[in-house]
Short mmCIF file of C-alpha atoms and ligand atoms in Angstrom, two decimals:
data_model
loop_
_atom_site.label_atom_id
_atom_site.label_comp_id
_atom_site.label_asym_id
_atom_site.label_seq_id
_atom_site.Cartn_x
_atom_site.Cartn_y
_atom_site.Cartn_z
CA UNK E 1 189.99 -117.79 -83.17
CA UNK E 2 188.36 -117.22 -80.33
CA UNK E 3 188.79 -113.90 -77.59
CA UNK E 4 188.32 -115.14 -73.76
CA UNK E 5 186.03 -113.11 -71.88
CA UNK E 6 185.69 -115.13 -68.59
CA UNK E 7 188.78 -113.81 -65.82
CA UNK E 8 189.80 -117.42 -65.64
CA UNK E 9 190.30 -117.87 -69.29
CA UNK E 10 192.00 -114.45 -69.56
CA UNK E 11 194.43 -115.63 -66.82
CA UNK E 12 194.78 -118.88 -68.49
CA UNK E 13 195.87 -117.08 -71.84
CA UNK E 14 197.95 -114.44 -70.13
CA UNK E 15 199.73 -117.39 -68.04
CA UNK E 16 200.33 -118.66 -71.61
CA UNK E 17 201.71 -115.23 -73.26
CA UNK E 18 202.70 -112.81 -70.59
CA UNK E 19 201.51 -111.74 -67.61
CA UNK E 20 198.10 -109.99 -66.73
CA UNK E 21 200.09 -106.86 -65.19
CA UNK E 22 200.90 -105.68 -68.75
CA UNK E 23 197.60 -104.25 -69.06
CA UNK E 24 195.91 -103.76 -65.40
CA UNK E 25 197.18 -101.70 -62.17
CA UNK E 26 199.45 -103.72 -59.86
CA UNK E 27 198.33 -104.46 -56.54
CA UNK E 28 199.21 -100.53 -54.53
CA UNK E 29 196.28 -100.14 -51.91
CA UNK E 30 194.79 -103.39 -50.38
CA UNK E 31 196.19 -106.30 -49.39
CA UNK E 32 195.75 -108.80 -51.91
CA UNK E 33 193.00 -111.55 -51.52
CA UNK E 34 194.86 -113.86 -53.59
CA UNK E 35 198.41 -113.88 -54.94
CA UNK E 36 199.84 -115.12 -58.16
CA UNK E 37 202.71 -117.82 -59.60
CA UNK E 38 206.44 -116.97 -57.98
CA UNK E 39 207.12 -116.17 -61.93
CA UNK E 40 204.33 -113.34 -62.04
CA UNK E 41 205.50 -112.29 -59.13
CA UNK E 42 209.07 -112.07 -59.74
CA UNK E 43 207.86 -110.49 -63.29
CA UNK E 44 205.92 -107.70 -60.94
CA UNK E 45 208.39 -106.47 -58.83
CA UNK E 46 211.19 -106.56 -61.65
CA UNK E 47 209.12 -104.45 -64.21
CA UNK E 48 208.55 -101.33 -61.72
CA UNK E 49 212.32 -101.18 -60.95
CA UNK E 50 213.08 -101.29 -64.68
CA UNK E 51 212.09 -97.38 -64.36
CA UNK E 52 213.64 -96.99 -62.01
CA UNK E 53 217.65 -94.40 -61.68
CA UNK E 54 219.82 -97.19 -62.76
CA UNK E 55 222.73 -97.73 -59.96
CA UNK E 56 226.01 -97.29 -62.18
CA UNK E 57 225.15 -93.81 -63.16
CA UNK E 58 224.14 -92.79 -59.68
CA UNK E 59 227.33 -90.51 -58.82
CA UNK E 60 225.29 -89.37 -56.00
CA UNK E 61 225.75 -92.00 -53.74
CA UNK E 62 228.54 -93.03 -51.70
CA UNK E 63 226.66 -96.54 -51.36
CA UNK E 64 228.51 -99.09 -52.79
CA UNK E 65 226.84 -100.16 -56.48
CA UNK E 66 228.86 -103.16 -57.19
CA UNK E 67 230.63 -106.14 -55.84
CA UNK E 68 232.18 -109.00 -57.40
CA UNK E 69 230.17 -112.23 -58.54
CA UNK E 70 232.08 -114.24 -56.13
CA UNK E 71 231.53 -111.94 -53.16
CA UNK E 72 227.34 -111.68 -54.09
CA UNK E 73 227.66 -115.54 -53.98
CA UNK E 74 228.79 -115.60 -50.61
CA UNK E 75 225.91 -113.05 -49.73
CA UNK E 76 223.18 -114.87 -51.85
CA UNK E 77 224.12 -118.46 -49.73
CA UNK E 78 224.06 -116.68 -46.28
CA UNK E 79 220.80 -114.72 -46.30
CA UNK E 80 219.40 -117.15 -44.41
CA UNK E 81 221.51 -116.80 -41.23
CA UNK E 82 220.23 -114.52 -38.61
CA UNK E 83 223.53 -112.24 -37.44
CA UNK E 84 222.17 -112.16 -33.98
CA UNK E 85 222.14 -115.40 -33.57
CA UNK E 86 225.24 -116.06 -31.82
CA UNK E 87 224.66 -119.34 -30.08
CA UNK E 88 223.63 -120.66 -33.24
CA UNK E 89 226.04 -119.02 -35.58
CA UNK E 90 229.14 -118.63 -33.16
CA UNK E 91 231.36 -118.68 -37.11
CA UNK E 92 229.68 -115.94 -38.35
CA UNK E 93 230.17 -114.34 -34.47
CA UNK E 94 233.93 -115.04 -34.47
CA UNK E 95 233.97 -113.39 -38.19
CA UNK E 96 232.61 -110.31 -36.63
CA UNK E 97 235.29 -109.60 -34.04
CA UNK E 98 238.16 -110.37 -36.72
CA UNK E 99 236.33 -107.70 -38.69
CA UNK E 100 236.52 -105.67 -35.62
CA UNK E 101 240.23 -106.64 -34.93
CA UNK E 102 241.31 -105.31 -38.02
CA UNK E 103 239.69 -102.15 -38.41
CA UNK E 104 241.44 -101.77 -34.62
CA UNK E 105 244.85 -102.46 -36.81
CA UNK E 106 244.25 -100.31 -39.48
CA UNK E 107 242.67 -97.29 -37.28
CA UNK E 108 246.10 -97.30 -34.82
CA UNK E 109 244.16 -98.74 -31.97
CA UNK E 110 246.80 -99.32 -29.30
CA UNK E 111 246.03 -102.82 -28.00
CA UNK E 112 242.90 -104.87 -27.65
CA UNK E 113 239.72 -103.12 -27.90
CA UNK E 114 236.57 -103.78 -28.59
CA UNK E 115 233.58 -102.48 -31.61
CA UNK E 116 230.39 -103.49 -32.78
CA UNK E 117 229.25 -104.42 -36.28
CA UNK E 118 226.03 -101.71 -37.16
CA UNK E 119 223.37 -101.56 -39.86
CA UNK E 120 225.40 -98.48 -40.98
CA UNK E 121 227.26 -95.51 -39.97
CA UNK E 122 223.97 -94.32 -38.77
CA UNK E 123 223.57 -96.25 -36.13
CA UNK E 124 227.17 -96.87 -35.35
CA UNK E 125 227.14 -92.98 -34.48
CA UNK E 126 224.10 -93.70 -32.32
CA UNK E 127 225.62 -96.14 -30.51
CA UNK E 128 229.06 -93.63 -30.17
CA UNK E 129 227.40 -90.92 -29.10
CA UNK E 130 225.44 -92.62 -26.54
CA UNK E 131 228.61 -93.82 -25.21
CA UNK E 132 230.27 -90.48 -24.64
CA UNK E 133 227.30 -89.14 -22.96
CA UNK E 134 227.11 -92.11 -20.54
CA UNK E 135 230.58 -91.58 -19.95
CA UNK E 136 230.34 -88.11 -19.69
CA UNK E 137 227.86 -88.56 -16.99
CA UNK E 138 230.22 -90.68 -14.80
CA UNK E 139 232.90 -88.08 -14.97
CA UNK E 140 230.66 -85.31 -13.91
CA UNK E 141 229.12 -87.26 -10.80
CA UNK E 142 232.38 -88.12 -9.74
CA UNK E 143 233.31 -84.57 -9.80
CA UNK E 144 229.68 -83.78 -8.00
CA UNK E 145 228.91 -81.80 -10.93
CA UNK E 146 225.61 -80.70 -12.25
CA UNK E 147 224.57 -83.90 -15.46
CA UNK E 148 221.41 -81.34 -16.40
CA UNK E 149 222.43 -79.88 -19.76
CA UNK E 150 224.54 -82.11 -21.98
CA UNK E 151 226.00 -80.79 -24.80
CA UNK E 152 228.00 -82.02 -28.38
CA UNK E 153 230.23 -79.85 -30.60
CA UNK E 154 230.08 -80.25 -34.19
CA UNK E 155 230.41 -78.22 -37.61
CA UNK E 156 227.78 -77.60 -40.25
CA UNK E 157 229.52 -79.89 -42.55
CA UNK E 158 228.50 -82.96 -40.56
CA UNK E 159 225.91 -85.59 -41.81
CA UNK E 160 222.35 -85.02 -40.72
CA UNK E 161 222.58 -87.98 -38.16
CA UNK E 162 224.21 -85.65 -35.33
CA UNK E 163 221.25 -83.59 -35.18
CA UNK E 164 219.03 -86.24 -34.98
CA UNK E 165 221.33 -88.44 -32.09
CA UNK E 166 220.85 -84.46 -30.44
CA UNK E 167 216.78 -84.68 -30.92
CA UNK E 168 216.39 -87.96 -29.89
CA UNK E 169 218.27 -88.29 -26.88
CA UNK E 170 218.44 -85.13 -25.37
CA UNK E 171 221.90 -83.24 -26.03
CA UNK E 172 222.08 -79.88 -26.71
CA UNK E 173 224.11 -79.79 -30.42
CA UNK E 174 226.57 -76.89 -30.31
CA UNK E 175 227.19 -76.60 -34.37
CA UNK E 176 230.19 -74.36 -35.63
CA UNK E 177 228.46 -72.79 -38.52
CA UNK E 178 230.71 -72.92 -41.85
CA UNK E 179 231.40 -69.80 -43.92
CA UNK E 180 231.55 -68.78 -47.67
CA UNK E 181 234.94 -70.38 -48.62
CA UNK E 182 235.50 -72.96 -45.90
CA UNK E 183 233.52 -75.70 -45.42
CA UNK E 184 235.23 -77.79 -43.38
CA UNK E 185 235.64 -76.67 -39.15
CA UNK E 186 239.18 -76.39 -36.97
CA UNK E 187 240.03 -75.92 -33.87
CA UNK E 188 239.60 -72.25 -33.87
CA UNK E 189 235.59 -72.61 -34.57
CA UNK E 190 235.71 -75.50 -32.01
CA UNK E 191 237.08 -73.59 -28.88
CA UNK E 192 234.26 -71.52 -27.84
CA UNK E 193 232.15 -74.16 -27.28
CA UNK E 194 233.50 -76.69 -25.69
CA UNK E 195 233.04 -76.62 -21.93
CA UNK E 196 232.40 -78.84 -18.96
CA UNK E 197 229.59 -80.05 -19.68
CA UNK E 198 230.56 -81.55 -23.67
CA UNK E 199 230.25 -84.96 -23.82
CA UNK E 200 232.57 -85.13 -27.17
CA UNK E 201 233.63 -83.29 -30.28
CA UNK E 202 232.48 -84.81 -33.71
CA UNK E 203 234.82 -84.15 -36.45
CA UNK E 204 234.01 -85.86 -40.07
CA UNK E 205 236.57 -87.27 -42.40
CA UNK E 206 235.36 -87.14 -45.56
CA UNK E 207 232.16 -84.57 -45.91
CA UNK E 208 229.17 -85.24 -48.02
CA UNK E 209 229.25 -81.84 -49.20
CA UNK E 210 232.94 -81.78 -50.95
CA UNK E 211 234.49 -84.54 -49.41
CA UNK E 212 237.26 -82.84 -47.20
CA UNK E 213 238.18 -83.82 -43.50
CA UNK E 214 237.67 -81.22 -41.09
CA UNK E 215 241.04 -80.25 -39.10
CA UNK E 216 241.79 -83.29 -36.95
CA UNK E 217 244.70 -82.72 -35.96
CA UNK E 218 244.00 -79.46 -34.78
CA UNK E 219 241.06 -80.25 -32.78
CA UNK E 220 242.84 -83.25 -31.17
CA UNK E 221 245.45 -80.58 -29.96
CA UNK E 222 243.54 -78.11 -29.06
CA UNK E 223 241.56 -81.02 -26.54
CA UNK E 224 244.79 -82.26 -25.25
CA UNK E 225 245.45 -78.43 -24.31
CA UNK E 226 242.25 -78.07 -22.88
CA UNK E 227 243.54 -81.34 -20.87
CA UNK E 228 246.38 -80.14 -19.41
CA UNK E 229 245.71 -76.63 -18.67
CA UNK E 230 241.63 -76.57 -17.79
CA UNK E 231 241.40 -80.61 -16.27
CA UNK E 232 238.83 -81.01 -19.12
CA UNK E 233 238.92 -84.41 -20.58
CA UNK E 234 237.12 -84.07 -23.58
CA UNK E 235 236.53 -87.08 -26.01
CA UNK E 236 237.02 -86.65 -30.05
CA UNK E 237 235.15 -89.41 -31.74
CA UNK E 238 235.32 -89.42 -35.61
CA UNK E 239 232.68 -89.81 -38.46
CA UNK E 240 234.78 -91.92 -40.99
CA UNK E 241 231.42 -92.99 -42.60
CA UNK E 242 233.26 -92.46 -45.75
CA UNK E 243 237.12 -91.37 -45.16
CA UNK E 244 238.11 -94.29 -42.77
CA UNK E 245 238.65 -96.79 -45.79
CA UNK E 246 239.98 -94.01 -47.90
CA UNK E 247 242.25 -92.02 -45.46
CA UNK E 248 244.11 -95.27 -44.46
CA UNK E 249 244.86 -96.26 -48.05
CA UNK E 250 245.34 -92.90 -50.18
CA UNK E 251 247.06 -90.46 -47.13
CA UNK E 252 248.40 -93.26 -44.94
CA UNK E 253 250.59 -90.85 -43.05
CA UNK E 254 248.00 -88.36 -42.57
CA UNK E 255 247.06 -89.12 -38.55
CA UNK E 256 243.41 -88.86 -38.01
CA UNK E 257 242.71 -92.18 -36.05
CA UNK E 258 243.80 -93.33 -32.59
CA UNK E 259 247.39 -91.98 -33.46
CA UNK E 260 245.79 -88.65 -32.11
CA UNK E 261 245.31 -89.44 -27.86
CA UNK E 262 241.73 -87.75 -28.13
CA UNK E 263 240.22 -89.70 -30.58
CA UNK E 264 238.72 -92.54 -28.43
CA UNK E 265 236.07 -93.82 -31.06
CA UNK E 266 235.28 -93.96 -34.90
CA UNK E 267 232.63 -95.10 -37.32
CA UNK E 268 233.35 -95.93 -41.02
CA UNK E 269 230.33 -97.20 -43.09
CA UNK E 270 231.18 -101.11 -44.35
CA UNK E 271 228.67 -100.00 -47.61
CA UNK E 272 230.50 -96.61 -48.44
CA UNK E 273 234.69 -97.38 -49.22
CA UNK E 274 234.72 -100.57 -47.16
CA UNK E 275 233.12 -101.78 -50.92
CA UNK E 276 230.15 -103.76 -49.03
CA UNK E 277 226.20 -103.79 -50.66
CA UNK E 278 224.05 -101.81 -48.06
CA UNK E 279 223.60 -102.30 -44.93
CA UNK E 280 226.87 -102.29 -42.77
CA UNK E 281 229.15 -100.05 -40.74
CA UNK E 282 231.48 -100.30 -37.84
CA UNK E 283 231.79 -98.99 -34.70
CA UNK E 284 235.42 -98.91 -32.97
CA UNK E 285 236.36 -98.23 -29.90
CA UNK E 286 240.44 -96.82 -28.64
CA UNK E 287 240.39 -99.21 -25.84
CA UNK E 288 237.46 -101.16 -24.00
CA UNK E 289 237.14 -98.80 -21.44
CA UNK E 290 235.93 -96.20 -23.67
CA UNK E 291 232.54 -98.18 -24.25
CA UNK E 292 230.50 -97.29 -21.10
CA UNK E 293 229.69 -100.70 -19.43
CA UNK E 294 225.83 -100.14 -18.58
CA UNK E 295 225.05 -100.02 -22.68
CA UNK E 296 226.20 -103.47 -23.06
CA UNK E 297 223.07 -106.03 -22.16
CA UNK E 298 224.53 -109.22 -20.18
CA UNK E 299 221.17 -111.77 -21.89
CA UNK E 300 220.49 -115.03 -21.48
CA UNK E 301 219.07 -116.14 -24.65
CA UNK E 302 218.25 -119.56 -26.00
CA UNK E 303 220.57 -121.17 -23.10
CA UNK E 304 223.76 -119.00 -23.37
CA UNK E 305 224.64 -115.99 -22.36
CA UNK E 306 225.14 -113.16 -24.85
CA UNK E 307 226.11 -109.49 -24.26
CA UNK E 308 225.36 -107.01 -27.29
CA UNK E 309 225.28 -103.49 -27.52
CA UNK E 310 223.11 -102.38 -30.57
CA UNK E 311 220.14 -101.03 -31.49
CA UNK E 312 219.13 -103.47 -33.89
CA UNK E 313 218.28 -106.81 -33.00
CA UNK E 314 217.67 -109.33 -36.09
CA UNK E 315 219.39 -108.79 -39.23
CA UNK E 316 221.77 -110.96 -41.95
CA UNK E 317 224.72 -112.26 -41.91
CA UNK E 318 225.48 -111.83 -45.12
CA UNK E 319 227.20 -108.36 -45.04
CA UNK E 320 229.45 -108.86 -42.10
CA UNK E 321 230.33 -112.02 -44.21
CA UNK E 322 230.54 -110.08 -47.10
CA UNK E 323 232.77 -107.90 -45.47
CA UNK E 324 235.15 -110.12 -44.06
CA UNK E 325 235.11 -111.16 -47.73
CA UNK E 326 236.89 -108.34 -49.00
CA UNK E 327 239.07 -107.73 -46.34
CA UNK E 328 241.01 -111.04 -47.01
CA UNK E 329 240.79 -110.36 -50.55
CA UNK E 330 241.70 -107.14 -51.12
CA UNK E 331 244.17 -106.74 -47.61
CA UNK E 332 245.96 -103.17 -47.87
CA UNK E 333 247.83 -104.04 -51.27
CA UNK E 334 244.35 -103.90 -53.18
CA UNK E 335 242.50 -101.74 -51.32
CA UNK E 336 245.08 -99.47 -51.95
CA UNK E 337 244.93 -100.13 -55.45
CA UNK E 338 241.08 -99.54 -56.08
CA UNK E 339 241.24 -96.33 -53.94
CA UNK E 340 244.25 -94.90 -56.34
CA UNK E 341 242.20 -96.37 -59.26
CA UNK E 342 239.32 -94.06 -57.91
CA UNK E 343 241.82 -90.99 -57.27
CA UNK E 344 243.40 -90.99 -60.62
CA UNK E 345 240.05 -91.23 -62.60
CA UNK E 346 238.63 -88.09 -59.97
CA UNK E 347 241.58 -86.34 -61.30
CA UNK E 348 241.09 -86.32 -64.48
CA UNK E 349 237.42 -85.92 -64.48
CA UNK E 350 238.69 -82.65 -62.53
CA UNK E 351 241.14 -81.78 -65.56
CA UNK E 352 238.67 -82.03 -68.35
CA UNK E 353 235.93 -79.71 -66.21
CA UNK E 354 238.84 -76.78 -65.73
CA UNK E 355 239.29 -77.35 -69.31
CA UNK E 356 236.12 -76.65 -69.79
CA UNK E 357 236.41 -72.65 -68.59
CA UNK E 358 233.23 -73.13 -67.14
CA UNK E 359 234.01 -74.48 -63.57
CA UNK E 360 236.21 -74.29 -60.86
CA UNK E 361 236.50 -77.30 -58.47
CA UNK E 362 236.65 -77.00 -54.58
CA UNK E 363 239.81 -77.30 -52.91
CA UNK E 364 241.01 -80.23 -55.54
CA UNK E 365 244.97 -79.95 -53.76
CA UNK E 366 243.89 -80.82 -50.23
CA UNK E 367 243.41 -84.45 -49.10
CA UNK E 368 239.21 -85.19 -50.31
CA UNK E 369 237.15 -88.68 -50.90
CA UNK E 370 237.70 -89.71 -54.70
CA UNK E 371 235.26 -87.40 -56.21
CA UNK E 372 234.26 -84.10 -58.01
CA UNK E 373 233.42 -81.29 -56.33
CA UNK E 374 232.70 -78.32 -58.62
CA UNK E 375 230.83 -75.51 -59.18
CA UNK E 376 230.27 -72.55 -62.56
CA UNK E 377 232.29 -69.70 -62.90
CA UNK E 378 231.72 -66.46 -64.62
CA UNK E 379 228.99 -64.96 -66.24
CA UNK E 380 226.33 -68.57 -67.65
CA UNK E 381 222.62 -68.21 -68.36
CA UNK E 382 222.06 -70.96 -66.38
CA UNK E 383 223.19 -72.68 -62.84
CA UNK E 384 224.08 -75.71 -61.03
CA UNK E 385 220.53 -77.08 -60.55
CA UNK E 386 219.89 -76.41 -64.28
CA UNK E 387 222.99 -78.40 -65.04
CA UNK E 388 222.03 -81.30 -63.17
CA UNK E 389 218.22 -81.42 -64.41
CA UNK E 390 219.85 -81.64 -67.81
CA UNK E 391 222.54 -83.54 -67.76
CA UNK E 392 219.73 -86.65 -65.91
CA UNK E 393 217.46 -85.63 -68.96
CA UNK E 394 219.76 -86.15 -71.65
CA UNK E 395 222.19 -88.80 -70.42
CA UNK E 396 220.47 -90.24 -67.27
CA UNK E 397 224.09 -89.19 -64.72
CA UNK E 398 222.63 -88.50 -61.62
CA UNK E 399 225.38 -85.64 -60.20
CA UNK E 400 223.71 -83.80 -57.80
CA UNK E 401 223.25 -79.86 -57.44
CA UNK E 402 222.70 -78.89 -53.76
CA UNK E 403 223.74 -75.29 -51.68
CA UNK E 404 225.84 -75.63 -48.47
CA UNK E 405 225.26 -75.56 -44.90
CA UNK E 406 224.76 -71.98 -43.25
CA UNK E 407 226.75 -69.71 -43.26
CA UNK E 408 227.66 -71.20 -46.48
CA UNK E 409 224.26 -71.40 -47.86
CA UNK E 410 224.64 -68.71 -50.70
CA UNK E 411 226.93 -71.83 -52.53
CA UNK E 412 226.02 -73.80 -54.28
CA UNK E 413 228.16 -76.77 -55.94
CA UNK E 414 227.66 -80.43 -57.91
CA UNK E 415 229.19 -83.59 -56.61
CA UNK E 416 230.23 -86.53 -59.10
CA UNK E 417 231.00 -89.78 -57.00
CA UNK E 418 233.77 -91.94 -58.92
CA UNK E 419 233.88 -95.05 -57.55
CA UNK E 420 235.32 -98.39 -58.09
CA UNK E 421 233.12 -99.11 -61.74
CA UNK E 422 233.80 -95.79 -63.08
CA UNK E 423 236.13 -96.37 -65.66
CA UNK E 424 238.29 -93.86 -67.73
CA UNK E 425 235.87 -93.91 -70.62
CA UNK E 426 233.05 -93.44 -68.28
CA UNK E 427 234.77 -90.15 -67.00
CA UNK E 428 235.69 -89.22 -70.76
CA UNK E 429 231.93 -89.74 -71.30
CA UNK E 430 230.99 -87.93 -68.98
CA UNK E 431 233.10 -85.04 -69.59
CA UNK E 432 231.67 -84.46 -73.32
CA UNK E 433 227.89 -85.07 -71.81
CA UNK E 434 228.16 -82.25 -68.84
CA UNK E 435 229.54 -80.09 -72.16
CA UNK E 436 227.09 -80.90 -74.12
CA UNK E 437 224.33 -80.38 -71.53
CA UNK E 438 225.74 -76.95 -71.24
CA UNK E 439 225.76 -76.17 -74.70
CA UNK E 440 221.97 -77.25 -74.56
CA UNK E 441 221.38 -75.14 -71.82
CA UNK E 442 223.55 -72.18 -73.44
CA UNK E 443 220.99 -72.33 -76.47
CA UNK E 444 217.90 -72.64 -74.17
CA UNK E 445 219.07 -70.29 -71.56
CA UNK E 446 218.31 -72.08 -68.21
CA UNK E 447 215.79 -75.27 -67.81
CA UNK E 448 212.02 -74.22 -67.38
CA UNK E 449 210.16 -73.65 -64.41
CA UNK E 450 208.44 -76.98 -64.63
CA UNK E 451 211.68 -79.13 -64.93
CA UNK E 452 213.93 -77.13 -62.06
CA UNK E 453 210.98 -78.06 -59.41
CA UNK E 454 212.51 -81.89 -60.25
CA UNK E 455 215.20 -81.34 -59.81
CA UNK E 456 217.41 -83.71 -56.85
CA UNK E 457 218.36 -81.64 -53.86
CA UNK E 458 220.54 -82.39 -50.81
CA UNK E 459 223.88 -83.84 -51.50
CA UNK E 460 222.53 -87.75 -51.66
CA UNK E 461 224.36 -90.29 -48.97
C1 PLP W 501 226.87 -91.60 -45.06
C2 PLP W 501 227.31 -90.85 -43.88
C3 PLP W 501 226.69 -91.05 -42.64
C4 PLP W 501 225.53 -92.01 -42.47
O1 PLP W 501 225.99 -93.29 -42.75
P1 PLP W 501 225.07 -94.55 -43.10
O2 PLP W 501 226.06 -95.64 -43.24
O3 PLP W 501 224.37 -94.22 -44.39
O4 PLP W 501 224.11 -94.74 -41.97
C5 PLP W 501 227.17 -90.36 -41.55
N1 PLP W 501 228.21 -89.51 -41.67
C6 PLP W 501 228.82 -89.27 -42.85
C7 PLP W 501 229.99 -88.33 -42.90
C8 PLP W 501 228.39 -89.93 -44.00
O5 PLP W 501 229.01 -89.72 -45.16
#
């Protein structure tokens, strides 16, 4: 038998046996002068993710991990349609605004109104915010009022995009710090800092941090007070990224939507509850008037006139499709279903933790997201990070460890995600592996230096 020594004799036997990656460095720095057969390639980029956190124990992420076969065919056939594309795709257009339609329906909208389909919540909140202050704007001009120093009220517990719609388009963020033992904000923490010259109040249903809404209700009344008695017509919009496909389904007579008369937008992430693969979320307004007409672009494009009113331009189809998808398939009835499904398996994950002695959850009676929030008691020789280094090392969960917003910042708490997939045995399993990852830890008395500075911070998305 003969050994090849030539490259093209090497390539011809690993063509034959394998593939030539198995034993040299992938291409990482330059751009390749040649490439390689699709099945090398496919080989490639499928061996580095083999490594890689593996999606179903992720209990980080809100992200949706898993969608029917039927619903990733529908995605798989449509990646080649361009969303933006209206003239071309007016179907896929139309499918859009009956998305739109009946998040109006489920949110309480009061009649027609109108929304945009986003890449996430992300930009949905862009595209919110934006809208207040342009609105804002018009009020005070009308009143001859200074339009210098804009500023939005918020609390602590909100998602990191706030800051950064602040940063990048110049509004001052007023943020209600939280405190040791309430992380969620009311109208109480609101009221000093609303004046004339806030654009809107944010107020999140369903935190990242432990999954509560902050006081809705409250803050709804205390702006319609502020209405009546100060002339001060300020806007609520709300952050549903996560609670507005969970609020509507588990506490359906809980009002946090357009049944409140302040609440004149929302954004719910399509990829979080709405049970959609990444990237899509939803922006909805009350009524049409509450989208400020100069950020919608009147274009001629291709022959036909278009208006949109986005950030984005390009992108697929095949999540809005996807969407629409499960809405017809799932309608309240199963929605409703999956989300108890979700609540019932949260609540007994909770159960077997007390049981434990070892934790105490956070706030498990009030209305939360399906999920864990929890956090050691008493006197252990070892803490949450520990916990969570561990439990990845021996059983691969990902349940993240992370401290609170200030003034909460001296807490620190885990966060187990139970979603759709998570099934009774998974939550039994995972009960006796966070006990036996404390027992580990018991013995060992804390993980080492060397494994804490691994560990995953920040409460994951
Ligand atoms: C996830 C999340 C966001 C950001 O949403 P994306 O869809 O990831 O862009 C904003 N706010 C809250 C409350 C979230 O949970």
């Amino acid at each position: 038998m003969t050994t090849p020594t030539k490259p093209s004799e090497l390539d011809a036997v690993a063509a034959l046996y394998g593939n030539r990656f198995i034993t040299q460095e992938v291409p990482s720095r330059e751009f390749p002068d040649t490439g390689m057969t699709a099945v090398d390639a496919m080989r490639l980029v499928a061996e580095d993710l083999v490594i890689e956190g593996d999606p179903a124990r992720n209990l980080a992420t809100f992200v949706t991990t898993w969608m029917e076969p039927e619903a990733q065919r529908i995605i798989a056939e449509n990646l080649h349609r361009n969303f933006i594309d209206h003239a071309e795709y007016p179907r896929t257009a139309e499918i859009e605004q009956r998305c739109i339609r009946m998040l109006a329906d489920l949110f309480h909208a009061p009649g027609p109104t109108t929304g945009a389909r986003t890449q996430g919540s992300s930009e949905a909140i862009m595209l919110g915010a934006l809208s207040l202050k342009w609105n804002w704007r018009t009020r005070r001009q009308r009143e001859g009022g200074s339009v210098e120093r804009p500023n939005l009220v918020f609390g602590g517990d909100v998602h990191v995009v706030w800051e950064k719609f602040c940063r990048y388009f110049d509004v001052e963020p007023r943020i209600v710090p939280l405190q040791p033992g309430k992380y969620t904000i009311g109208p109480d923490d609101v009221a000093a800092h609303v004046d004339e010259n806030t654009i809107g109040v944010a107020a999140v249903l369903g935190t990242t941090f432990t999954g509560h809404k902050d006081d809705v209700v409250g803050i709804n009344n205390l702006l319609v007070q502020l209405k009546q008695e100060r002339g001060l017509d300020v806007p609520l919009h709300i952050d549903g990224a996560s609670g507005g496909f969970v609020w509507p389904f588990l506490y359906p007579d809980s009002p946090w939507d357009f049944r409140l008369e302040q609440v004149r937008s929302i954004n719910v992430s399509g990829h979080k509850f709405g049970l959609v693969y990444p990237g899509i979320g939803w922006l909805v307004f009350r009524e049409t008037a509450d989208l400020a007409p100069d950020l919608v672009f009147e274009e001629n494009y291709l022959g036909k006139t278009d208006s949109t009113f986005t950030l984005n331009f390009s992108t697929g189809s095949s999540m809005v499709l996807a969407q629409y998808y499960n809405f017809v398939r799932f309608g309240r009835q199963g929605y409703s279903y999956i989300m108890r499904n979700m609540e019932e398996n949260a609540r007994m994950l909770g159960d077997e933790l007390e049981k434990m002695g070892r934790f105490e959850l956070i706030d498990r009676y009030e209305e939360q997201l399906p999920l864990v929030a929890f956090r050691l008691t008493g006197e252990q020789d070892f803490d949450e990070f520990d916990l969570a280094w561990q439990l990845s090392a021996e059983r691969g969960w990902m349940v993240p460890a992370y401290t609170l917003p200030p003034d909460a910042q001296d807490v620190t708490i885990m966060r187990a995600l139970v979603k759709e997939t998570m099934s009774r045995e998974h939550v039994d399993t995972l009960a006796r592996d966070i006990e036996e990852a404390c027992r580990t830890l018991d013995a060992k008395g804390g993980a080492h230096e060397s494994e804490r500075a691994k560990i995953v911070t920040g409460p994951g998305h």
